[in-house]
């Protein structure tokens, strides 16, 4: 999965796309094989720009339009922490922040304190806070960011409002139930307010980070396990926390230790006999696209191309290369455009494609699929699906 | 929207289609742009020939297969009258007709009386008819055609049978409830029969139009407003009543005064700053197709081509040209064939198309969409959609 793989013709580069501009001899050769077919994926649906959550859920075979597969932002972020969530956990996104002596918010980001500082403050809170009938766990993320996990025996409600007023010059708000008659939401709001009150006291001697702001209450989605659905032993090789988290949410084993794509591929090779499915995530194409850096995206693609032969060597039966969404550098962000896809396997029909580009994939033998349909194609090509009906 | 845009290769013209036969230098240039992509639309679904109602609802983003978006023929016709319907109105299509002294139907169309005559008779009925607990409003249409609107405080039922026997030599039927145990339908049928009885008396001195026939009882569909769904200020420029009516049903403002496409485009230009979406409807391609007149359809297309540069000049961010359905002159009617589509916008991927023809659109970069998906594509290209999920 080359994050943000698809692009768009760019006026500064004669209206050709990043994939067209890139020199990709290995991908070209792969795509030209008689046993490789190309096509286009629509991650959510026509015209819809997907976030990373729905983009990856689709790749794993879950229709992101089904409400039951919606992952709240809080759950998504927390899933990206190296921290094992439990089904009943209620998760908030948390900022360390600064208030004045009058209680008015001075800095929502507490002067952008360091990750080290964030870790120290999280530890400080975790040691001192004590809630009635619930455990509060602060897990630091980057800089001033953290997650708060409220853990109880009984499920808490996510139907509570943020305490983050989203703007400086205002007072942090009390946590309120969205519906004041909802007993579960009231109980949750009471717990949250008790947490914030204690946190403010504990942090009162801090020069910058003397307050916490909470937003995006969410519970873990109850997503059926990928491995169970498909009868696969699945492993994920991803470097960025968010993608490790999504893989963990669907029940994949997440491999540790790699710091670049070459090491990821080596990692997959090492574990090849332990699993029957590998998800390998590569981030840099998306990052470059988001920065609007056409040539850096080209370079990221060319790096993938250089590494690609090592993937082929491992000995997979079926290989797909695609993205979770397009990130054209022209748009400096995710986009609604379809995503190039190539699939190889012993029972693939031939097509005319010679390059993995938007233009060639639009004419490819695989046609156009909604992303969540791809898993069935891969499973079929791996000989892992039975006949439907008699 | 070029009504009935798609066609079919015709044996009298070397098996090429109307779009292929037509000289369309302006459309060719437009389609050849790097920022224009073509594709094919399926208005309802594969193999399904759409009526004008579903064809246009699809273009406006409503899936015509959802029962809640079904518009009854009576409601469709009445919506095309310049008459403001209310949510509870029950609408019938009405014919002025002629019966003999024995009550047997002699002419379902009352000798095709003039529109002027129809208006006079409608007025005559409206003045004299008095129903218990309901208002009856006859709105004349063309020639012998009219709509009957029954207006009450309580909603009436559309579950009643026609009084129109559909054939001469038979007696007009009484209006009967479809289910005789349904009290709402019985009450409605009683009102209808009372209306017909009074109308027959009032018209008894007329030489031709001495009876009325009613069919197609329908209520207004409760369709969410187009402008609200998409956050657009939407205007419709259409000449024919039916298309003005459909636009009005979905809540568009309908512009007045234009009598041909050149005037419609001028009208759009005048109102350009007042709206963020324009639906421009052009009928003649469909009419020619329905008459089986290949060359007249070609001419209609060439006329659109001549006017097209004036549309480009106005300054739209996103332009789509397509049809509500195909009307091949070979078939003399609407057909199930897909409909050529071209979309231009600043973030469109390139494809190979150089002409807006069925053949080239089948290979276009936009691929194949169900018509109701098009609005999302246009909205995305206009930068009007947010990201889906985190």
XYZ file of C-alpha atoms in Angstrom:
780
model
C 0.000 0.000 0.000
C 1.672 3.116 -1.283
C -0.184 5.734 0.724
C -1.679 8.442 -1.496
C -0.521 6.591 -4.641
C -2.715 8.240 -7.292
C -1.996 11.735 -8.547
C -3.072 14.281 -11.088
C -1.480 15.924 -14.109
C 0.434 18.964 -12.897
C 0.638 22.203 -14.915
C 4.295 22.725 -13.887
C 5.189 19.320 -15.331
C 3.466 19.403 -18.703
C 0.268 18.077 -17.147
C 1.628 14.632 -16.447
C 1.181 12.960 -13.090
C 3.734 11.920 -10.473
C 3.401 8.269 -11.532
C 3.915 9.206 -15.185
C 6.922 11.388 -14.399
C 8.627 8.792 -12.202
C 11.159 6.347 -13.669
C 9.832 2.985 -12.591
C 11.524 0.241 -14.633
C 10.688 -2.484 -12.129
C 7.033 -1.588 -11.791
C 6.794 -1.223 -15.565
C 8.159 -4.719 -15.992
C 5.813 -6.079 -13.331
C 2.758 -4.401 -14.849
C 3.701 -5.618 -18.328
C 3.695 -9.266 -17.248
C 1.050 -11.463 -18.782
C 0.090 -12.356 -15.238
C -0.468 -8.774 -14.088
C -3.628 -6.780 -14.642
C -4.327 -3.177 -13.704
C -7.431 -1.203 -12.779
C -8.734 1.610 -10.627
C -10.081 1.575 -7.090
C -12.736 3.880 -5.621
C -12.010 3.866 -1.876
C -15.411 5.085 -0.695
C -17.382 6.046 -3.751
C -17.299 8.414 -6.720
C -16.397 11.936 -5.747
C -15.702 11.071 -2.119
C -12.335 11.894 -0.553
C -11.469 9.278 2.071
C -9.644 9.712 5.328
C -6.941 7.176 6.186
C -9.342 5.100 8.292
C -11.944 4.385 5.598
C -9.175 4.155 2.978
C -7.502 1.272 4.797
C -10.674 -0.406 6.019
C -11.668 -0.629 2.373
C -8.377 -2.272 1.457
C -8.969 -4.817 4.217
C -12.377 -5.652 2.713
C -14.681 -3.640 4.982
C -17.158 -1.386 3.159
C -16.374 1.999 4.709
C -19.916 3.198 3.971
C -21.330 0.768 6.531
C -21.890 2.733 9.747
C -20.628 -0.174 11.849
C -17.181 0.282 10.303
C -16.906 3.937 11.277
C -13.843 4.565 13.408
C -13.960 7.718 15.518
C -10.937 9.986 15.367
C -10.154 9.340 19.031
C -10.225 5.578 18.558
C -8.123 5.866 15.410
C -5.453 7.923 17.151
C -5.428 5.769 20.252
C -5.213 2.645 18.131
C -2.023 4.122 16.708
C -0.444 4.276 20.152
C 1.513 1.244 21.164
C -1.090 0.500 23.779
C -3.584 -2.316 23.848
C -7.132 -1.049 23.991
C -9.987 -3.077 25.429
C -13.493 -3.319 23.995
C -15.125 -1.202 26.721
C -12.565 1.614 26.645
C -13.749 5.161 26.051
C -11.098 7.211 24.282
C -10.571 10.965 24.025
C -8.035 13.003 22.138
C -6.261 15.129 24.715
C -4.172 18.289 24.458
C -1.940 19.604 27.169
C -2.788 23.307 27.229
C -2.282 26.486 29.205
C -4.830 28.577 31.087
C -4.302 31.922 32.811
C -5.006 32.572 36.504
C -8.537 33.605 35.463
C -9.112 30.137 33.950
C -9.160 31.496 30.401
C -7.390 29.431 27.742
C -4.079 31.079 26.762
C -2.590 28.367 24.546
C -4.423 25.270 23.323
C -1.052 23.571 22.727
C 0.814 24.593 25.899
C 3.603 26.243 23.900
C 4.006 23.071 21.847
C 5.844 21.253 24.603
C 8.148 18.421 23.563
C 7.176 14.759 23.336
C 9.482 14.115 26.301
C 7.646 16.746 28.311
C 4.321 15.244 27.242
C 5.478 11.824 28.437
C 6.571 13.225 31.821
C 3.224 14.999 32.327
C 1.253 11.909 31.309
C 3.170 9.879 33.862
C 2.496 12.550 36.494
C -1.233 12.361 35.825
C -1.353 8.578 35.723
C 0.311 8.358 39.126
C -1.975 10.806 40.884
C -5.437 10.577 39.392
C -8.002 8.387 41.051
C -11.563 8.088 39.759
C -14.511 6.361 41.370
C -15.253 3.126 39.524
C -13.015 3.831 36.582
C -9.398 3.818 35.595
C -7.970 6.829 33.732
C -4.928 6.194 31.547
C -3.126 9.009 29.763
C -1.042 7.777 26.830
C 1.300 10.400 25.416
C 1.519 10.806 21.665
C 3.588 13.550 20.003
C 4.439 16.933 21.485
C 1.449 18.279 23.417
C -0.873 15.501 22.214
C -2.071 12.512 24.169
C -4.998 10.145 24.464
C -7.114 9.674 27.555
C -8.575 6.214 28.059
C -11.372 5.747 30.561
C -11.589 2.081 31.462
C -14.522 0.598 33.373
C -16.304 -2.696 33.730
C -19.466 -1.235 32.340
C -19.303 0.424 28.931
C -19.228 4.215 29.071
C -21.058 6.435 26.617
C -19.449 8.365 23.767
C -22.433 10.720 23.694
C -20.696 13.514 25.582
C -19.458 16.906 24.423
C -15.861 18.107 24.140
C -14.269 20.208 26.865
C -12.032 21.808 24.217
C -13.563 25.168 23.225
C -11.372 25.021 20.050
C -10.347 28.684 20.497
C -8.144 30.571 22.866
C -9.684 33.344 24.961
C -12.421 31.005 26.175
C -12.726 28.866 29.260
C -12.402 25.088 28.877
C -15.922 23.746 28.992
C -17.405 21.230 31.365
C -18.101 17.882 29.794
C -21.855 17.651 29.177
C -24.000 14.755 28.030
C -25.370 15.399 24.527
C -28.789 14.340 25.819
C -29.183 15.408 29.455
C -31.681 12.573 30.090
C -29.204 9.866 29.047
C -27.959 8.248 32.288
C -24.907 6.607 30.665
C -23.787 9.893 29.132
C -24.336 11.693 32.446
C -22.242 9.155 34.291
C -19.497 9.465 31.690
C -19.574 13.276 31.812
C -19.227 13.149 35.619
C -16.157 10.923 35.302
C -14.632 13.206 32.675
C -15.232 16.312 34.789
C -13.706 14.630 37.801
C -10.664 13.722 35.702
C -10.235 17.286 34.407
C -10.649 18.785 37.858
C -7.962 16.509 39.331
C -5.686 17.029 36.306
C -5.901 20.816 36.679
C -4.857 20.524 40.332
C -2.022 18.109 39.597
C -0.702 20.309 36.775
C -1.211 23.635 38.563
C 2.495 23.975 39.303
C 3.490 23.503 35.647
C 4.650 26.664 33.875
C 3.024 25.898 30.504
C 0.981 22.713 30.533
C -1.358 23.458 33.425
C -4.571 22.191 31.851
C -5.951 19.435 29.622
C -8.509 19.703 26.827
C -10.540 16.697 25.702
C -12.376 16.089 22.465
C -13.704 13.364 20.192
C -15.036 10.830 22.702
C -15.113 7.527 20.916
C -15.426 3.857 21.579
C -13.640 1.114 19.750
C -15.638 -0.024 16.754
C -16.663 -3.633 16.974
C -15.044 -4.729 13.742
C -14.954 -8.441 12.971
C -11.387 -9.697 12.763
C -9.797 -9.649 9.326
C -8.100 -12.984 9.922
C -11.361 -14.653 10.848
C -13.312 -13.282 7.922
C -10.761 -14.449 5.391
C -9.204 -17.379 7.182
C -5.801 -15.747 6.970
C -2.892 -15.303 9.334
C -2.337 -11.626 8.734
C 0.633 -9.455 9.590
C 1.145 -5.753 9.119
C 4.421 -4.032 8.414
C 3.945 -0.327 8.931
C 6.104 2.372 10.433
C 3.629 5.132 11.194
C 1.510 4.655 14.316
C -1.819 5.358 12.625
C -1.461 2.505 10.129
C -0.118 0.128 12.751
C -3.203 1.067 14.748
C -5.676 0.386 11.967
C -4.058 -2.990 11.344
C -4.285 -3.743 15.063
C -7.955 -2.672 15.125
C -8.837 -5.331 12.554
C -6.814 -7.912 14.440
C -3.606 -8.172 12.436
C -0.298 -8.897 14.112
C 1.843 -5.799 13.819
C 5.535 -6.429 13.179
C 8.137 -4.357 14.990
C 11.510 -2.925 14.230
C 11.623 -1.753 10.621
C 12.417 1.902 9.970
C 12.215 2.033 6.175
C 10.731 0.089 3.271
C 13.887 -1.968 2.695
C 13.770 -3.112 6.312
C 10.028 -3.722 6.063
C 10.556 -6.031 3.127
C 13.319 -7.854 4.985
C 10.942 -8.171 7.922
C 8.238 -9.675 5.721
C 10.800 -12.107 4.299
C 11.801 -13.164 7.808
C 8.200 -13.801 8.820
C 7.100 -15.199 5.460
C 6.374 -18.686 6.797
C 4.493 -17.435 9.855
C 1.685 -15.717 7.964
C -0.497 -16.097 4.881
C -1.156 -12.388 4.314
C 1.045 -9.322 4.610
C -0.026 -5.694 4.573
C 2.989 -3.490 3.865
C 2.426 0.236 4.273
C 4.627 2.942 2.747
C 3.877 6.506 3.775
C 6.209 8.885 1.925
C 4.242 9.253 -1.308
C 1.296 10.613 0.661
C 3.415 12.948 2.792
C 5.045 14.447 -0.305
C 1.628 14.817 -1.967
C 0.239 16.537 1.111
C 3.151 18.959 1.038
C 2.397 19.710 -2.609
C 5.880 18.490 -3.511
C 5.545 16.874 -6.929
C 9.203 15.871 -7.259
C 9.418 14.448 -3.739
C 6.380 12.328 -4.507
C 8.115 11.199 -7.707
C 11.156 10.246 -5.616
C 9.040 8.317 -3.137
C 7.518 6.369 -6.028
C 10.954 5.727 -7.509
C 12.133 4.428 -4.139
C 9.223 1.993 -4.075
C 10.187 0.945 -7.577
C 13.770 0.248 -6.495
C 12.595 -1.902 -3.613
C 9.923 -3.716 -5.578
C 12.102 -6.563 -6.906
C 12.830 -7.606 -3.317
C 9.101 -8.041 -2.775
C 8.796 -10.151 -5.927
C 11.664 -12.341 -4.799
C 9.964 -13.359 -1.574
C 7.646 -15.718 -3.386
C 4.083 -14.506 -2.960
C 1.313 -16.208 -4.919
C -0.663 -12.999 -5.287
C 0.625 -9.439 -5.110
C -1.361 -6.227 -5.244
C 0.144 -2.776 -5.342
C -2.191 0.154 -4.847
C -2.997 2.986 -2.435
C -5.561 3.811 0.226
C -6.533 6.965 -1.699
C -4.981 9.431 -4.139
C -2.963 12.412 -2.916
C -2.216 14.604 -5.940
C 0.528 17.083 -5.144
C -1.528 19.594 -7.138
C -4.238 19.367 -4.458
C -1.914 19.130 -1.432
C -4.154 16.559 0.208
C -6.189 13.410 -0.115
C -8.527 13.516 -3.082
C -11.599 11.821 -4.486
C -9.747 10.468 -7.520
C -9.584 6.761 -8.153
C -6.436 4.846 -7.157
C -4.183 2.902 -9.539
C -4.055 -0.819 -8.865
C -2.031 -3.712 -10.196
C -2.638 -7.346 -9.247
C -0.485 -10.284 -10.238
C -1.198 -13.940 -9.785
C -1.086 -17.177 -11.718
C -4.700 -16.873 -12.923
C -4.780 -13.252 -13.970
C -5.967 -12.344 -17.460
C -3.670 -10.249 -19.590
C -4.268 -6.614 -20.502
C -2.393 -3.879 -22.400
C -0.908 -2.029 -19.454
C 2.808 -1.324 -19.434
C 2.936 1.240 -16.633
C 1.233 1.725 -13.285
C -0.227 5.131 -14.099
C -3.656 6.682 -13.681
C -3.991 6.849 -17.463
C -3.108 3.199 -18.121
C -5.050 1.875 -15.154
C -8.182 3.591 -16.490
C -7.998 1.192 -19.439
C -6.907 -1.851 -17.473
C -8.324 -5.332 -17.456
C -9.473 -5.181 -13.836
C -11.739 -2.236 -14.607
C -13.044 -0.193 -11.711
C -13.769 -1.625 -8.272
C -14.827 -0.162 -4.996
C -11.765 -0.691 -2.813
C -13.455 -3.093 -0.397
C -14.088 -5.484 -3.299
C -10.356 -5.968 -3.833
C -9.870 -8.525 -1.035
C -12.249 -10.924 -2.780
C -10.221 -10.600 -5.978
C -7.001 -11.366 -4.097
C -8.578 -14.270 -2.219
C -9.939 -15.749 -5.443
C -6.572 -15.498 -7.141
C -4.992 -17.207 -4.161
C -7.442 -20.093 -4.622
C -8.978 -19.426 -1.224
C -12.650 -18.955 -2.104
C -15.235 -21.662 -2.632
C -17.945 -21.732 -5.247
C -21.037 -19.644 -4.462
C -24.172 -21.755 -4.661
C -24.646 -25.161 -6.178
C -28.699 18.232 -20.365
C -29.264 17.337 -23.987
C -32.446 15.317 -23.671
C -32.095 11.893 -25.321
C -28.413 12.570 -26.093
C -27.195 9.027 -26.767
C -28.036 7.240 -29.982
C -27.305 4.107 -31.919
C -25.603 3.270 -35.211
C -28.224 3.495 -37.947
C -28.325 1.153 -40.966
C -29.332 4.020 -43.276
C -26.242 5.964 -42.237
C -23.501 3.365 -42.473
C -24.222 2.265 -38.906
C -22.864 5.392 -37.319
C -24.774 7.211 -34.631
C -26.294 10.689 -34.632
C -23.433 11.988 -32.449
C -20.879 10.495 -34.815
C -22.600 11.876 -37.906
C -22.954 15.374 -36.487
C -20.298 18.016 -37.125
C -19.404 19.221 -33.655
C -16.139 21.179 -33.795
C -16.773 22.956 -30.498
C -17.672 19.858 -28.538
C -14.705 18.037 -30.096
C -12.390 20.799 -28.886
C -13.975 20.748 -25.425
C -13.719 16.975 -25.098
C -10.099 17.015 -26.274
C -9.026 19.352 -23.463
C -6.665 17.926 -20.872
C -9.160 19.041 -18.298
C -12.090 17.162 -19.830
C -12.848 13.502 -19.261
C -15.609 11.420 -20.788
C -17.574 8.402 -19.672
C -20.972 6.762 -19.789
C -23.966 7.135 -17.494
C -26.547 4.475 -16.684
C -29.660 6.440 -15.697
C -31.427 3.666 -13.795
C -29.475 0.502 -14.343
C -28.258 -1.799 -17.092
C -30.991 -2.618 -19.543
C -33.516 -0.241 -18.045
C -35.147 2.436 -20.199
C -35.874 5.467 -18.032
C -38.760 7.881 -18.225
C -38.023 11.573 -18.024
C -38.736 11.668 -14.296
C -36.176 9.064 -13.173
C -33.749 10.267 -15.857
C -33.656 13.748 -14.390
C -33.886 12.716 -10.746
C -30.726 10.690 -11.337
C -28.957 13.698 -12.803
C -29.917 15.653 -9.700
C -28.322 12.975 -7.492
C -31.416 11.021 -6.404
C -31.194 7.273 -6.946
C -34.304 6.643 -9.047
C -34.477 3.056 -7.765
C -35.343 4.272 -4.264
C -39.112 4.032 -3.905
C -39.262 7.344 -2.060
C -38.071 9.097 -5.212
C -40.847 7.714 -7.386
C -42.879 10.478 -8.980
C -46.327 9.476 -10.224
C -47.199 10.497 -13.767
C -49.996 12.759 -12.497
C -47.669 14.545 -10.099
C -45.042 14.855 -12.820
C -47.450 16.441 -15.273
C -49.019 18.722 -12.698
C -45.580 19.792 -11.528
C -44.995 20.932 -15.079
C -47.966 23.277 -14.918
C -47.179 26.756 -13.730
C -49.230 26.070 -10.623
C -48.033 25.712 -7.045
C -48.918 22.329 -5.608
C -49.253 21.694 -1.879
C -48.003 18.624 -0.011
C -51.492 17.148 0.574
C -52.722 17.591 -2.993
C -54.013 14.559 -4.877
C -53.417 14.913 -8.585
C -55.055 13.224 -11.584
C -54.364 13.481 -15.277
C -57.615 14.555 -16.892
C -58.899 14.398 -20.465
C -61.852 16.338 -21.773
C -63.752 13.711 -23.748
C -67.014 13.050 -25.509
C -69.773 10.571 -24.659
C -72.896 9.775 -26.610
C -76.448 10.095 -25.267
C -76.142 6.464 -24.118
C -73.135 7.356 -21.949
C -70.732 5.421 -24.150
C -67.341 7.019 -24.831
C -67.188 8.384 -28.404
C -63.895 10.280 -28.318
C -61.371 10.108 -25.496
C -59.932 13.426 -26.677
C -63.113 15.363 -27.396
C -62.141 15.983 -31.021
C -58.762 17.316 -29.873
C -60.207 20.643 -28.782
C -57.818 23.605 -28.689
C -55.833 24.723 -25.644
C -58.013 27.836 -25.565
C -61.118 25.683 -25.462
C -59.534 23.548 -22.712
C -58.858 26.662 -20.673
C -62.441 27.873 -21.082
C -63.863 24.521 -19.980
C -61.517 24.308 -17.002
C -62.655 27.742 -15.892
C -66.288 26.682 -16.326
C -65.737 23.648 -14.075
C -63.772 25.560 -11.463
C -66.563 28.105 -11.114
C -69.351 25.612 -10.682
C -68.074 22.528 -8.907
C -68.496 22.276 -5.174
C -67.314 19.240 -3.211
C -67.946 18.412 0.412
C -64.738 19.011 2.417
C -62.452 19.365 -0.576
C -61.510 21.846 -3.221
C -61.336 20.706 -6.857
C -59.010 22.655 -9.133
C -58.825 21.935 -12.846
C -55.605 23.246 -14.397
C -55.626 23.176 -18.198
C -52.588 21.876 -20.004
C -52.431 21.471 -23.787
C -55.392 20.824 -26.075
C -57.801 18.421 -24.381
C -55.446 17.699 -21.474
C -55.705 19.021 -17.946
C -54.855 18.126 -14.379
C -57.362 17.760 -11.583
C -56.106 18.661 -8.149
C -58.150 17.592 -5.122
C -57.120 19.700 -2.167
C -58.137 18.860 1.388
C -56.873 19.393 4.919
C -56.475 15.678 5.403
C -54.297 13.811 2.914
C -56.308 11.844 0.352
C -55.356 8.399 -0.902
C -53.784 7.677 -4.289
C -54.980 4.071 -4.033
C -57.955 4.542 -6.375
C -58.608 3.292 -9.892
C -58.838 5.366 -13.075
C -62.203 6.377 -14.515
C -60.643 6.376 -17.990
C -61.479 3.032 -19.690
C -58.609 3.762 -22.151
C -60.777 2.723 -25.127
C -63.697 4.224 -26.925
C -66.945 2.235 -27.049
C -66.917 1.733 -23.298
C -68.536 3.663 -20.497
C -66.322 5.851 -18.262
C -65.872 3.885 -15.095
C -66.713 4.864 -11.577
C -63.717 5.594 -9.427
C -63.168 2.606 -7.114
C -60.810 2.130 -4.206
C -58.106 -0.431 -5.067
C -58.800 -2.085 -1.707
C -62.491 -1.753 -0.856
C -61.740 -1.938 2.876
C -59.407 1.072 2.783
C -61.420 3.978 4.279
C -59.075 6.689 2.889
C -59.333 5.275 -0.622
C -63.134 4.988 -0.290
C -63.424 8.596 0.799
C -61.216 9.670 -2.111
C -63.210 7.607 -4.609
C -66.445 9.206 -3.348
C -64.967 12.675 -3.882
C -63.783 11.761 -7.373
C -67.171 10.320 -8.340
C -68.909 13.420 -7.034
C -66.541 15.557 -9.114
C -67.182 13.548 -12.275
C -70.947 13.596 -11.767
C -71.006 17.368 -11.381
C -68.589 17.857 -14.280
C -70.798 15.782 -16.581
C -73.784 17.968 -15.695
C -71.884 21.219 -16.123
C -70.486 20.122 -19.485
C -73.711 18.538 -20.771
C -74.405 21.501 -23.091
C -70.979 21.290 -24.734
C -70.973 19.888 -28.292
C -67.695 17.912 -27.973
C -66.197 18.039 -24.499
C -69.150 16.801 -22.461
C -67.261 14.454 -20.148
C -64.002 14.136 -18.224
C -61.766 11.081 -17.810
C -59.382 10.753 -14.878
C -56.301 8.598 -14.492
C -52.991 8.292 -12.626
C -53.966 9.421 -9.135
C -50.782 10.536 -7.469
C -49.504 12.486 -4.530
C -46.467 14.725 -4.494
C -43.336 12.788 -3.547
C -41.597 14.096 -0.466
C -38.217 14.671 -2.069
C -35.528 16.426 -0.035
C -34.548 19.699 -1.636
C -31.618 19.555 -4.034
C -30.232 22.856 -2.777
C -30.247 21.657 0.817
C -28.617 18.321 0.063
C -25.742 19.887 -1.842
C -25.571 23.335 -0.265
C -26.160 24.917 -3.664
C -28.277 27.766 -4.938
C -29.744 25.997 -7.926
C -31.518 27.413 -10.942
C -33.131 25.624 -13.854
C -33.343 26.911 -17.378
C -35.845 24.777 -19.262
C -38.479 25.553 -21.824
C -40.730 22.505 -21.690
C -43.186 22.341 -18.779
C -42.257 18.813 -17.707
C -38.596 19.662 -17.079
C -39.469 22.932 -15.389
C -41.753 20.861 -13.207
C -39.132 18.307 -12.206
C -36.717 21.107 -11.338
C -39.438 22.743 -9.261
C -40.211 19.435 -7.511
C -36.639 19.215 -6.207
C -36.742 22.840 -5.142
C -34.785 24.607 -7.877
C -35.666 28.136 -8.918
C -37.017 27.980 -12.450
C -36.003 30.861 -14.704
C -38.558 32.411 -17.051
C -38.581 33.916 -20.476
C -36.185 31.980 -22.705
C -37.620 30.384 -25.850
C -34.512 28.691 -27.292
C -31.074 27.496 -26.179
C -29.344 30.752 -27.165
C -31.755 32.660 -24.925
C -31.369 30.071 -22.170
C -27.616 30.580 -22.167
C -28.066 34.351 -22.094
C -30.446 33.842 -19.175
C -27.875 31.770 -17.292
C -25.256 34.448 -17.941
C -27.571 37.130 -16.544
C -28.211 35.123 -13.381
C -24.677 33.733 -13.039
C -23.926 35.575 -9.800
C -27.243 34.667 -8.194
C -26.713 30.895 -8.218
C -24.006 28.282 -7.747
C -25.588 25.587 -9.926
C -27.428 25.731 -13.235
C -29.403 22.968 -14.907
C -29.902 23.795 -18.580
C -32.301 21.562 -20.468
C -32.425 21.181 -24.253
C -35.258 19.117 -25.657
C -34.932 18.897 -29.460
C -32.501 15.972 -29.657
C -35.019 13.782 -27.847
C -37.989 14.947 -29.916
C -36.148 14.180 -33.156
C -35.084 10.781 -31.806
C -38.653 9.978 -30.806
C -39.820 10.866 -34.302
C -37.199 8.489 -35.716
C -35.652 11.428 -37.569
C -31.917 10.734 -37.648
C -30.950 13.879 -39.523
C -33.115 16.157 -37.391
C -31.422 14.733 -34.304
C -28.063 15.412 -35.964
C -29.161 19.004 -36.547
C -30.275 19.389 -32.940
C -26.851 18.188 -31.795
C -25.121 20.555 -34.210
C -27.193 23.416 -32.822
C -26.030 22.539 -29.305
C -22.476 22.486 -30.627
C -22.864 25.994 -32.104
C -24.164 27.339 -28.803
C -21.626 25.531 -26.624
C -18.861 28.168 -26.748
C -21.271 30.674 -25.158
C -21.625 28.294 -22.213
C -17.848 27.961 -21.876
C -17.479 31.747 -21.899
C -19.699 32.233 -18.859
C -16.967 31.064 -16.507
C -18.123 27.887 -14.785
C -15.652 25.963 -12.617
C -17.154 22.625 -13.545
C -19.203 21.772 -16.629
C -20.928 18.508 -17.468
C -22.673 17.782 -20.735
C -24.783 14.658 -20.909
C -28.365 13.468 -21.272
C -31.158 12.120 -19.091
C -31.316 8.973 -21.252
C -30.560 7.897 -24.811
C -33.134 8.266 -27.583
C -31.775 6.505 -30.691
C -33.707 7.551 -33.765
C -33.484 3.889 -34.829
C -35.693 3.006 -31.858
C -38.010 6.039 -32.039
C -38.068 6.353 -28.283
C -36.160 6.405 -25.032
C -33.788 3.465 -24.712
C -31.810 1.567 -22.133
C -28.467 2.503 -23.652
C -25.902 4.349 -21.588
C -25.578 8.092 -22.048
C -22.436 9.905 -23.209
C -20.941 12.223 -20.609
C -18.152 14.790 -20.584
C -16.997 16.628 -17.458
C -14.488 19.433 -17.335
C -12.896 20.989 -14.292
C -9.504 22.024 -12.999
C -8.767 18.654 -11.315
C -9.865 16.287 -14.047
C -7.505 13.555 -15.220
C -6.757 13.371 -18.907
C -8.051 10.695 -21.253
C -7.889 9.989 -24.994
C -11.299 11.243 -26.026
C -11.571 13.658 -28.923
C -15.312 13.433 -29.565
C -18.438 13.165 -27.447
C -19.671 9.947 -29.001
C -20.986 6.684 -27.611
C -17.878 4.898 -28.920
C -15.319 7.274 -27.417
C -17.176 7.664 -24.132
C -17.067 3.886 -23.668
C -13.277 4.197 -23.378
C -13.241 7.389 -21.357
C -11.413 8.117 -18.145
C -14.587 8.591 -16.110
C -15.604 5.025 -16.810
C -19.204 4.104 -16.186
C -21.339 5.621 -13.466
C -24.908 5.275 -12.445
C -26.354 8.677 -13.271
C -27.135 9.601 -9.665
C -23.418 9.315 -8.801
C -22.562 12.172 -11.163
C -23.508 14.938 -8.729
C -20.828 13.759 -6.279
C -18.242 13.891 -9.042
C -19.278 17.438 -9.941
C -19.338 18.506 -6.302
C -15.882 17.029 -5.677
C -14.441 18.796 -8.704
C -15.966 22.046 -7.505
C -14.157 21.568 -4.184
C -17.437 21.392 -2.314
C -17.111 18.084 -0.467
C -15.367 17.365 2.815
C -13.219 14.360 3.589
C -15.034 11.173 4.606
C -13.791 9.796 7.930
C -10.600 10.488 9.815
